Structures are given as C-alpha cells and as structure tokens.
Amino acid sequence: MQRRQLSTLIEQVMVHMTSHPTARPWGKPRPDVTSRLCLAADIEQYSRFDTPGQRAAQAQLARVLRTAAERSGLDHGRWSTQPQGDLEFAVLPPGTSEQLVLGAYVTHLAAELGGYNATRRPAERMRLRLAIDIGVATTAALGFSGPAPIAVVRYLNAPEVKEALAAAGSASLAVVVSDRLYQDVVRSGFHGLAPEHYRRIHVRHKEFAGYGWLWLPGADPQDARAPWPGVPEDGPRPPARVEEQGQSSFVQHDVHGTAVQGVIHGSIVHRAVPGGAGR
C-alpha cells in the first residue's frame, strides 16, 4: 500500500514539473532582453535660463515631445520615460516602427520646435539634441540599464553633436542616430528618409566608442554647406571655401564600396587634402 502511494506521489510530481517547463526554481523573473528603441532629448544651454525660464523650458520640452509623438501616430503615454530636468530619456514599446520614429516623429519634432522658436526672442528660443538607438534596455532600480541606454546618452553628449548645433544658428534640432539604425533603416529611403542629409561622426566618450550619423533638420542651406566641427572627412563634403583653395598639395582618391565608409557607395570620390605634401 505504501509503495502504491509513493508511486502515485512521484507521478504527480513529474506531471507538475512537465506542465511548467518555464518555471525557475529560484522564483526570479527572466530578464527582458527584447530590443527596444531608445531616445533621449536634451535642451541646449539649459543653464542660461533663470528659474522661471527653466520651468518654462521643461514644460515646452514635455509638450513638443508629446505633440510630435501624437502627430506621428505614436502613443507617448506608453513610453517608459525618465525625465531629468532638461532631458527626457524614453524606452519605446516593443514593435514600435523605426521608420516612423526616424521619419515622421523627427519631422514633427523639428516643426514643433521651429513653430515655437519663431514667436520667441533669441534668448528665449529652445533648441534640442535628439539621440536614437535600438538595443537591449531593461528596467533597473534607478532607471534603465543595457547597452542601448548607454549609447543614447553618449551620442547625445558627443562634442561633435553639440558643436554642429551651435554652428548652425538656423537649426532648432540636431538628430544623431546610431550606425546600426542608419544602415538598417535610414539607408532604405522608405517613409521619406533621406540618407544624404546625414553626416557620419565618430563618438568616443569614457568606455564608449562608435559611429553615429548626424542630421540638422530644417537648417538653412548655408549652414548645411558649412563644415561641421568634429565631422570626419570621409563623409560628404561641401565645395572648398575660397580661402582653402590653392592650399592642397595633392589629390586623394577615396573608393567607397562598403556600407561603413559613407553615404556614397560604389563610387570614387576625388578630394583635395590640404597640407598633403611630404606624407
């Protein structure tokens, strides 16, 4: 009798174990390793505002980010956000369209900023840096953890991005996307995306190093043609300025045949290199 009861008990335990194959004996949930779109927006020179001005700037930052999302068909209420005063970091829901964020959302955000700044004095205008990447982003005790949140912050604070926005007085927004998003999404040209608007930058900060792609939506053509500080010379270049002509010692021929090298693929770019003698 006892043997029969023991056999029955063992069978019940085996049935329970096989009917719960994903149960973890230590009772901890599995970490979420789903790739998510991450973005962060930061106000340029936020410290120049006084206390009332900072309150107004924060309110406008929240407004333009929410309005741009709504006009793009995105539900900003489902975003996992981490406000930090002059900055908002957000992890978007799984399945969010990269094309929609890089296309319509960026376009509407630039339009919202442009409309707001058009009615303000220069000292009251608000300009933003926006960084976007995709990758693993999980919740942590004080916010989010993972490679994508780290990369977004590094792109956002890259000196090349800050200098480019400062040099383009007509722009209200500087957008930098990761090389992964540029190669996989921007280069497709779908949803109005224009790869030729971007210039490649190399970001190095602390332990992070990687390529990003920079765009100034709505910038004046004169600003777009001017050289951007910190941008490598293997990206698209404007014609040389008058004072630079005649300073070149030889002509360098660059063959761009890979996705990593730049926007122009499978072609030969002839570029004069100043001070090339003796190299």
Short mmCIF file of C-alpha atoms in Angstrom, two decimals:
data_model
loop_
_atom_site.label_atom_id
_atom_site.label_comp_id
_atom_site.label_asym_id
_atom_site.label_seq_id
_atom_site.Cartn_x
_atom_site.Cartn_y
_atom_site.Cartn_z
CA MET A 1 0.00 0.00 0.00
CA GLN A 2 2.79 2.37 0.90
CA ARG A 3 4.62 1.58 -2.32
CA ARG A 4 1.49 2.37 -4.33
CA GLN A 5 1.05 5.73 -2.55
CA LEU A 6 4.74 6.60 -3.12
CA SER A 7 4.44 5.73 -6.81
CA THR A 8 1.35 7.90 -7.14
CA LEU A 9 3.12 10.83 -5.44
CA ILE A 10 6.12 10.56 -7.78
CA GLU A 11 3.80 10.56 -10.81
CA GLN A 12 2.05 13.71 -9.55
CA VAL A 13 5.39 15.50 -9.08
CA MET A 14 6.55 14.53 -12.59
CA VAL A 15 3.30 15.77 -14.13
CA HIS A 16 3.65 19.10 -12.32
CA MET A 17 7.24 19.57 -13.49
CA THR A 18 6.50 18.76 -17.13
CA SER A 19 3.42 21.03 -17.19
CA HIS A 20 5.52 24.02 -16.00
CA PRO A 21 8.67 23.82 -18.18
CA THR A 22 9.49 27.55 -17.86
CA ALA A 23 9.28 27.70 -14.08
CA ARG A 24 12.53 28.85 -12.45
CA PRO A 25 13.30 27.13 -9.14
CA TRP A 26 14.63 30.32 -7.54
CA GLY A 27 11.41 32.21 -8.28
CA LYS A 28 13.01 35.17 -10.09
CA PRO A 29 11.57 36.55 -13.35
CA ARG A 30 13.59 36.19 -16.51
CA PRO A 31 15.26 39.42 -17.65
CA ASP A 32 13.71 41.16 -20.66
CA VAL A 33 16.28 41.01 -23.47
CA THR A 34 13.97 42.35 -26.19
CA SER A 35 15.50 45.04 -28.41
CA ARG A 36 13.77 48.36 -27.86
CA LEU A 37 14.01 51.76 -29.48
CA CYS A 38 15.56 54.26 -27.08
CA LEU A 39 15.74 58.00 -27.47
CA ALA A 40 16.81 60.99 -25.44
CA ALA A 41 16.21 64.71 -25.97
CA ASP A 42 18.27 67.41 -24.26
CA ILE A 43 17.85 71.19 -24.20
CA GLU A 44 20.84 73.14 -25.50
CA GLN A 45 22.44 75.51 -22.95
CA TYR A 46 19.72 74.91 -20.38
CA SER A 47 21.72 76.65 -17.63
CA ARG A 48 21.37 80.02 -19.39
CA PHE A 49 17.72 80.20 -18.29
CA ASP A 50 16.76 81.63 -14.92
CA THR A 51 14.48 79.61 -12.62
CA PRO A 52 11.18 80.67 -14.28
CA GLY A 53 12.81 80.17 -17.67
CA GLN A 54 13.88 76.64 -16.72
CA ARG A 55 10.33 75.79 -15.66
CA ALA A 56 9.01 77.10 -18.97
CA ALA A 57 11.69 75.21 -20.93
CA GLN A 58 10.87 71.93 -19.18
CA ALA A 59 7.17 72.41 -19.88
CA GLN A 60 7.87 73.10 -23.55
CA LEU A 61 10.19 70.09 -23.79
CA ALA A 62 7.44 67.81 -22.48
CA ARG A 63 4.90 69.45 -24.80
CA VAL A 64 6.88 69.20 -28.05
CA LEU A 65 7.92 65.60 -27.41
CA ARG A 66 4.34 64.56 -26.66
CA THR A 67 2.83 66.54 -29.57
CA ALA A 68 5.35 65.21 -32.09
CA ALA A 69 4.56 61.65 -30.98
CA GLU A 70 0.80 62.17 -31.23
CA ARG A 71 1.03 63.74 -34.70
CA SER A 72 3.15 60.79 -35.82
CA GLY A 73 0.58 58.25 -34.64
CA LEU A 74 2.69 57.18 -31.64
CA ASP A 75 1.20 56.74 -28.15
CA HIS A 76 3.53 58.77 -25.93
CA GLY A 77 1.59 57.55 -22.89
CA ARG A 78 3.01 54.05 -23.44
CA TRP A 79 6.60 55.25 -23.47
CA SER A 80 8.69 54.41 -20.42
CA THR A 81 10.20 57.80 -19.67
CA GLN A 82 12.86 59.00 -17.29
CA PRO A 83 12.74 62.83 -17.05
CA GLN A 84 15.89 64.56 -15.79
CA GLY A 85 15.06 68.26 -15.84
CA ASP A 86 16.43 69.47 -19.15
CA LEU A 87 16.50 65.93 -20.57
CA GLU A 88 13.98 63.17 -21.20
CA PHE A 89 15.07 59.59 -21.82
CA ALA A 90 12.49 57.15 -23.18
CA VAL A 91 12.24 53.46 -23.98
CA LEU A 92 9.55 52.85 -26.59
CA PRO A 93 7.15 49.86 -26.60
CA PRO A 94 8.22 46.66 -28.39
CA GLY A 95 7.30 46.68 -32.05
CA THR A 96 7.47 50.45 -32.49
CA SER A 97 8.28 51.26 -36.12
CA GLU A 98 11.84 52.54 -36.56
CA GLN A 99 10.83 54.18 -39.86
CA LEU A 100 8.02 56.07 -38.13
CA VAL A 101 10.28 57.38 -35.36
CA LEU A 102 13.19 58.35 -37.63
CA GLY A 103 10.85 59.81 -40.24
CA ALA A 104 7.55 61.31 -39.12
CA TYR A 105 8.44 61.78 -35.45
CA VAL A 106 11.68 63.64 -36.16
CA THR A 107 9.94 65.76 -38.82
CA HIS A 108 7.09 66.74 -36.50
CA LEU A 109 9.50 67.45 -33.63
CA ALA A 110 11.54 69.80 -35.82
CA ALA A 111 8.33 71.52 -36.94
CA GLU A 112 7.10 71.95 -33.36
CA LEU A 113 10.40 73.46 -32.29
CA GLY A 114 10.51 75.72 -35.32
CA GLY A 115 7.00 77.00 -34.69
CA TYR A 116 7.72 77.65 -31.03
CA ASN A 117 11.00 79.46 -31.69
CA ALA A 118 9.51 81.59 -34.47
CA THR A 119 7.47 83.51 -31.88
CA ARG A 120 10.26 83.90 -29.31
CA ARG A 121 13.15 86.25 -28.84
CA PRO A 122 16.58 84.69 -29.48
CA ALA A 123 17.31 84.41 -25.75
CA GLU A 124 14.04 82.53 -25.20
CA ARG A 125 14.37 80.01 -28.00
CA MET A 126 14.73 76.32 -27.25
CA ARG A 127 16.93 74.03 -29.31
CA LEU A 128 17.28 70.29 -28.77
CA ARG A 129 19.71 67.47 -29.34
CA LEU A 130 17.98 64.15 -30.05
CA ALA A 131 19.74 60.76 -29.96
CA ILE A 132 18.18 57.46 -31.08
CA ASP A 133 19.43 53.86 -30.89
CA ILE A 134 17.97 50.37 -30.69
CA GLY A 135 19.07 47.53 -28.44
CA VAL A 136 18.53 45.85 -25.09
CA ALA A 137 17.12 48.19 -22.42
CA THR A 138 15.85 46.78 -19.13
CA THR A 139 14.41 48.47 -16.06
CA ALA A 140 16.72 48.96 -13.09
CA ALA A 141 16.45 50.40 -9.59
CA LEU A 142 17.23 53.95 -10.72
CA GLY A 143 16.01 53.89 -14.32
CA PHE A 144 17.19 51.70 -17.16
CA SER A 145 20.20 49.52 -17.88
CA GLY A 146 21.66 47.97 -21.02
CA PRO A 147 23.81 48.93 -23.99
CA ALA A 148 21.17 50.99 -25.79
CA PRO A 149 20.56 53.48 -22.93
CA ILE A 150 24.31 53.96 -22.52
CA ALA A 151 24.83 54.53 -26.24
CA VAL A 152 21.99 57.04 -26.46
CA VAL A 153 23.47 59.17 -23.68
CA ARG A 154 26.94 59.02 -25.25
CA TYR A 155 25.59 60.11 -28.64
CA LEU A 156 23.55 62.87 -27.02
CA ASN A 157 26.58 64.36 -25.25
CA ALA A 158 29.06 63.92 -28.09
CA PRO A 159 31.07 67.13 -28.65
CA GLU A 160 30.55 66.79 -32.40
CA VAL A 161 26.76 67.00 -31.95
CA LYS A 162 26.95 69.98 -29.60
CA GLU A 163 29.37 71.83 -31.88
CA ALA A 164 27.31 71.15 -35.01
CA LEU A 165 24.13 72.52 -33.43
CA ALA A 166 25.98 75.56 -32.05
CA ALA A 167 27.45 76.29 -35.50
CA ALA A 168 24.07 76.06 -37.26
CA GLY A 169 22.20 79.05 -35.88
CA SER A 170 19.18 78.39 -38.12
CA ALA A 171 18.57 74.87 -36.78
CA SER A 172 16.31 74.07 -33.84
CA LEU A 173 17.17 70.37 -33.70
CA ALA A 174 20.23 68.14 -34.08
CA VAL A 175 19.48 64.45 -34.60
CA VAL A 176 22.08 61.71 -34.15
CA VAL A 177 21.24 58.06 -34.82
CA SER A 178 23.38 55.00 -34.26
CA ASP A 179 25.25 53.44 -37.16
CA ARG A 180 23.03 50.37 -36.75
CA LEU A 181 19.84 52.40 -37.32
CA TYR A 182 21.40 54.34 -40.17
CA GLN A 183 22.50 51.21 -42.05
CA ASP A 184 19.31 49.22 -41.39
CA VAL A 185 16.66 51.95 -41.61
CA VAL A 186 17.80 55.34 -42.91
CA ARG A 187 19.60 53.97 -45.97
CA SER A 188 16.40 52.24 -47.08
CA GLY A 189 14.96 55.60 -48.08
CA PHE A 190 11.45 54.50 -47.06
CA HIS A 191 8.97 56.83 -45.34
CA GLY A 192 10.73 59.91 -46.68
CA LEU A 193 14.08 59.10 -45.04
CA ALA A 194 16.97 60.83 -46.80
CA PRO A 195 20.42 59.29 -46.18
CA GLU A 196 22.12 62.21 -47.93
CA HIS A 197 21.05 64.54 -45.10
CA TYR A 198 23.23 62.72 -42.59
CA ARG A 199 26.95 63.01 -41.91
CA ARG A 200 28.95 60.38 -40.09
CA ILE A 201 30.64 61.17 -36.78
CA HIS A 202 32.88 59.09 -34.54
CA VAL A 203 31.90 59.30 -30.89
CA ARG A 204 34.43 58.50 -28.18
CA HIS A 205 33.46 59.08 -24.58
CA LYS A 206 34.62 57.16 -21.49
CA GLU A 207 34.43 53.44 -22.36
CA PHE A 208 32.14 54.01 -25.37
CA ALA A 209 33.32 54.29 -28.97
CA GLY A 210 31.17 54.04 -32.08
CA TYR A 211 29.92 55.72 -35.23
CA GLY A 212 26.78 57.81 -35.35
CA TRP A 213 25.04 59.78 -38.09
CA LEU A 214 24.14 63.43 -37.62
CA TRP A 215 21.37 65.50 -39.25
CA LEU A 216 20.17 69.08 -38.72
CA PRO A 217 16.51 69.11 -39.92
CA GLY A 218 15.36 72.40 -41.40
CA ALA A 219 18.77 74.04 -41.22
CA ASP A 220 19.44 76.90 -43.60
CA PRO A 221 21.28 75.72 -46.75
CA GLN A 222 24.19 77.99 -45.85
CA ASP A 223 24.53 76.17 -42.52
CA ALA A 224 24.25 72.81 -44.26
CA ARG A 225 27.13 73.66 -46.60
CA ALA A 226 29.40 74.94 -43.86
CA PRO A 227 31.85 72.41 -42.41
CA TRP A 228 30.72 70.92 -39.13
CA PRO A 229 33.30 70.75 -36.35
CA GLY A 230 34.45 67.26 -35.50
CA VAL A 231 32.89 65.56 -38.53
CA PRO A 232 35.34 63.15 -40.25
CA GLU A 233 36.37 63.98 -43.78
CA ASP A 234 35.27 60.67 -45.26
CA GLY A 235 31.62 61.79 -45.22
CA PRO A 236 30.01 64.02 -47.88
CA ARG A 237 31.89 67.28 -48.12
CA PRO A 238 30.81 70.74 -49.40
CA PRO A 239 32.86 72.58 -52.02
CA ALA A 240 36.07 74.06 -50.62
CA ARG A 241 35.88 77.67 -49.48
CA VAL A 242 37.77 80.31 -51.40
CA GLU A 243 40.42 80.70 -48.72
CA GLU A 244 41.02 76.93 -48.73
CA GLN A 245 41.56 76.67 -52.48
CA GLY A 246 45.15 76.53 -53.60
CA GLN A 247 46.37 75.06 -50.31
CA SER A 248 46.22 71.44 -51.42
CA SER A 249 49.41 69.58 -52.25
CA PHE A 250 47.93 66.50 -53.87
CA VAL A 251 44.62 64.84 -54.63
CA GLN A 252 43.50 61.83 -52.65
CA HIS A 253 41.23 59.25 -54.29
CA ASP A 254 38.85 57.51 -51.89
CA VAL A 255 36.97 54.44 -53.04
CA HIS A 256 33.73 53.95 -51.09
CA GLY A 257 32.40 50.48 -51.69
CA THR A 258 31.12 49.42 -48.28
CA ALA A 259 28.31 50.48 -46.00
CA VAL A 260 30.73 51.59 -43.32
CA GLN A 261 32.68 54.03 -45.45
CA GLY A 262 29.99 56.61 -46.10
CA VAL A 263 26.87 57.64 -47.91
CA ILE A 264 28.29 57.38 -51.44
CA HIS A 265 28.58 53.69 -52.27
CA GLY A 266 30.47 52.05 -55.11
CA SER A 267 31.95 55.30 -56.39
CA ILE A 268 35.24 57.14 -56.37
CA VAL A 269 35.45 60.48 -54.59
CA HIS A 270 38.21 62.88 -55.55
CA ARG A 271 39.11 65.10 -52.62
CA ALA A 272 41.91 67.58 -52.21
CA VAL A 273 43.80 67.10 -48.96
CA PRO A 274 45.31 70.30 -47.54
CA GLY A 275 48.91 70.05 -46.40
CA GLY A 276 49.42 66.68 -48.05
CA ALA A 277 52.98 67.26 -49.18
CA GLY A 278 55.55 65.05 -47.60
CA ARG A 279 53.08 62.43 -46.36
#
